Each structure stands twice: as C-alpha cells, then as structure tokens.
Amino acid sequence: MLDDRDRKLLGLLQEDADQSVTVLAEKISLSLSACSRRIQRLEEAGYISRRIAVLDRDRIGVPTTVFALIKTTQHSDEWIDGFRRIIRDIPEIVEVHRLTGNYDYILKIVLPRVEHYDVIYKQIVRKTELFDVSASISMEVLKSGGAFPVDYAV
C-alpha cells in the first residue's frame, strides 16, 4: 500500500529521475536512508519499471512525428506475433497501440524528415499484408512528457 510520500516520490522521479536521493529526501521530508529504502521498495514492487534518459529529438535528428493508423483483416495470434516482430525491429517506430474502433493499430513513428515515412511504410508492407494504412503528420506537440498521474497508485 502506498502512502502520500510514496506518491510524491514517484511524481518527483517522473519529473527528473536523476535527482540525488539527498534532494528527493529533502523534498518529501525523509532521512536519506529512509528515502533510499522507499525508492528500492518501489522498484522491487514494480512501481518503477526502469529509469531512462529523455533525448532531445532535434539534436539526435528525428524531429518529425508521423502517426500511422492501420487496418488489417488478419487477427490471429500468429499474425499479431509476426506484426510484433516487424515493428520491434524498426527503431523509428517508438510506440504502438492496438485499438478499438475503425482502425486496429496506431503507430507513433519518429523520423528525420517526413519523406522518410515511405521507407518505414515499405519495410512494414514488404513483410505483412495490411488492409489499409492512413498516416498523419504531427504539426505541433501540445502536451508531452509521459508522466503518469500518481494519485491512483495503490
């Protein structure tokens, strides 16, 4: 069971996981050792699955985002497993969701320029059959960051 300090600690780590334990302990009014134990407990319990560095997309050369919506007539476990292998091996595809509604999947693809989308599209369609693919180019990011609300954590 999480308490308010655990939730605050999770929120702080989402903002900047590189903060020292000393700084975190001060912010949640705990001793250094107590804060360190809480972080370790949260990691062991699976609340913290990993710590990553968030890179500047412009600096690493992939400023363009394309969202591809995919329809397929295939829904077998075998097809889905094959599709997972295809998308796993394409580093420009950074996120994929299976959907309800008119489309089956949405892919978030980061690219050096919009014209590079055709390269990714061809990599996919050479390896599997798709019914329909519709792509949209992101014009502006209105919200980003990926921090989850921690108030619901139990």
C-alpha positions as MATLAB code, in Angstrom:
seq = 'MLDDRDRKLLGLLQEDADQSVTVLAEKISLSLSACSRRIQRLEEAGYISRRIAVLDRDRIGVPTTVFALIKTTQHSDEWIDGFRRIIRDIPEIVEVHRLTGNYDYILKIVLPRVEHYDVIYKQIVRKTELFDVSASISMEVLKSGGAFPVDYAV';
ca = [
       0.000    0.000    0.000;
       1.376    3.388   -0.990;
       1.203    6.473    1.150;
       1.332   10.148    0.164;
       5.145   10.258    0.435;
       5.447    7.301   -1.945;
       3.159    9.035   -4.432;
       5.080   12.310   -4.136;
       8.361   10.423   -4.583;
       7.021    8.712   -7.728;
       5.950   12.094   -9.106;
       9.342   13.645   -8.394;
      11.170   10.749  -10.028;
       8.994   11.119  -13.139;
       9.957   14.786  -13.365;
      13.675   14.041  -13.050;
      14.968   10.584  -12.146;
      18.490   11.990  -11.979;
      17.784   13.956   -8.786;
      20.012   12.872   -5.946;
      18.475   10.895   -3.108;
      19.516   13.774   -0.832;
      17.384   16.233   -2.816;
      14.464   13.805   -3.012;
      14.636   13.076    0.733;
      14.543   16.793    1.494;
      11.549   17.351   -0.788;
       9.480   14.634    0.902;
      10.776   15.302    4.447;
      12.535   11.967    4.998;
      16.011   10.934    6.025;
      18.413    9.951    3.269;
      18.332    6.263    4.250;
      14.529    6.158    4.576;
      14.145    7.771    1.142;
      16.646    5.362   -0.382;
      14.762    2.389    1.104;
      11.471    3.713   -0.303;
      12.940    4.031   -3.787;
      14.298    0.488   -3.576;
      10.921   -0.804   -2.329;
       9.086    0.982   -5.159;
      11.471   -0.541   -7.702;
      11.137   -4.043   -6.222;
       7.336   -3.731   -6.131;
       7.288   -2.785   -9.824;
       6.065    0.805   -9.487;
       9.301    1.954  -11.108;
       9.899   -0.256  -14.112;
      13.029    1.499  -15.422;
      14.893    4.789  -15.497;
      15.700    6.340  -18.843;
      17.269    9.447  -20.341;
      14.909   11.572  -22.440;
      16.821   12.698  -25.501;
      16.349   15.909  -27.463;
      14.778   14.719  -30.716;
      16.037   17.700  -32.725;
      19.624   17.112  -31.566;
      19.533   13.408  -32.455;
      17.953   14.083  -35.849;
      14.376   12.786  -35.585;
      12.195   15.903  -35.193;
       9.254   14.666  -37.309;
       6.405   12.570  -35.885;
       4.026   10.570  -38.041;
       1.072    8.606  -36.691;
       0.101    5.657  -38.882;
      -3.339    4.106  -38.464;
      -3.515    0.515  -39.647;
      -6.442   -1.742  -40.559;
      -5.904   -5.424  -41.106;
      -8.118   -8.339  -41.998;
      -5.840  -10.628  -40.003;
      -6.478  -11.081  -36.282;
      -4.925  -14.451  -35.487;
      -2.345  -14.823  -32.738;
       0.173  -15.883  -35.384;
      -0.356  -12.702  -37.421;
      -0.168  -10.486  -34.322;
       3.074  -12.170  -33.216;
       4.547  -11.614  -36.686;
       3.433   -7.976  -36.653;
       5.048   -7.509  -33.230;
       8.354   -8.835  -34.606;
       8.162   -6.494  -37.606;
       7.536   -3.350  -35.575;
      10.040   -4.349  -32.878;
      12.821   -4.371  -35.480;
      12.113   -0.849  -36.777;
      13.667    1.666  -34.342;
      11.770    4.641  -35.797;
       8.533    3.078  -34.516;
       8.611    4.186  -30.888;
       5.092    3.305  -29.763;
       2.282    1.036  -30.980;
      -1.217    0.517  -29.614;
      -3.916   -1.993  -30.557;
      -7.197   -0.094  -30.822;
     -10.939   -0.449  -30.726;
     -12.956    1.291  -33.414;
     -12.303    1.766  -37.125;
      -8.565    1.052  -37.036;
      -6.730   -1.861  -35.469;
      -3.370   -0.243  -34.615;
      -1.776    3.170  -34.266;
       1.966    3.591  -34.670;
       3.969    6.567  -33.448;
       6.934    6.965  -35.772;
       9.807    9.449  -35.325;
      11.686   10.457  -38.458;
      14.454   12.753  -39.713;
      12.003   14.208  -42.256;
       8.508   13.381  -43.488;
       9.776   11.812  -46.719;
      11.439    9.059  -44.668;
       7.977    7.736  -43.755;
       7.874    5.933  -47.111;
      10.962    3.907  -46.108;
       9.244    2.743  -42.913;
       5.955    2.075  -44.710;
       7.726   -0.139  -47.260;
       9.555   -2.045  -44.502;
       6.196   -2.971  -42.987;
       4.208   -3.799  -46.128;
       7.011   -5.967  -47.554;
       6.716   -8.247  -44.533;
       2.971   -8.415  -43.863;
      -0.365   -7.847  -45.527;
      -2.377   -4.823  -44.411;
      -5.881   -3.804  -45.437;
      -5.444   -0.031  -45.053;
      -2.832    2.418  -43.781;
      -3.532    6.079  -43.138;
      -0.798    8.414  -41.926;
      -0.981   11.816  -40.268;
       1.915   14.176  -39.665;
       2.115   15.858  -36.272;
       2.216   19.615  -36.793;
       2.728   20.608  -33.152;
       3.123   18.892  -29.804;
       0.574   20.334  -27.379;
       1.415   18.030  -24.472;
       4.220   15.578  -23.979;
       6.314   14.126  -21.235;
       4.738   10.838  -20.369;
       4.368   11.460  -16.631;
       1.524    9.398  -15.223;
      -0.886   10.649  -12.545;
       0.211    9.084   -9.257;
      -2.937    9.786   -7.234;
      -4.467    6.464   -8.319;
      -1.498    4.329   -7.255;
      -2.293    1.810   -4.530;
];
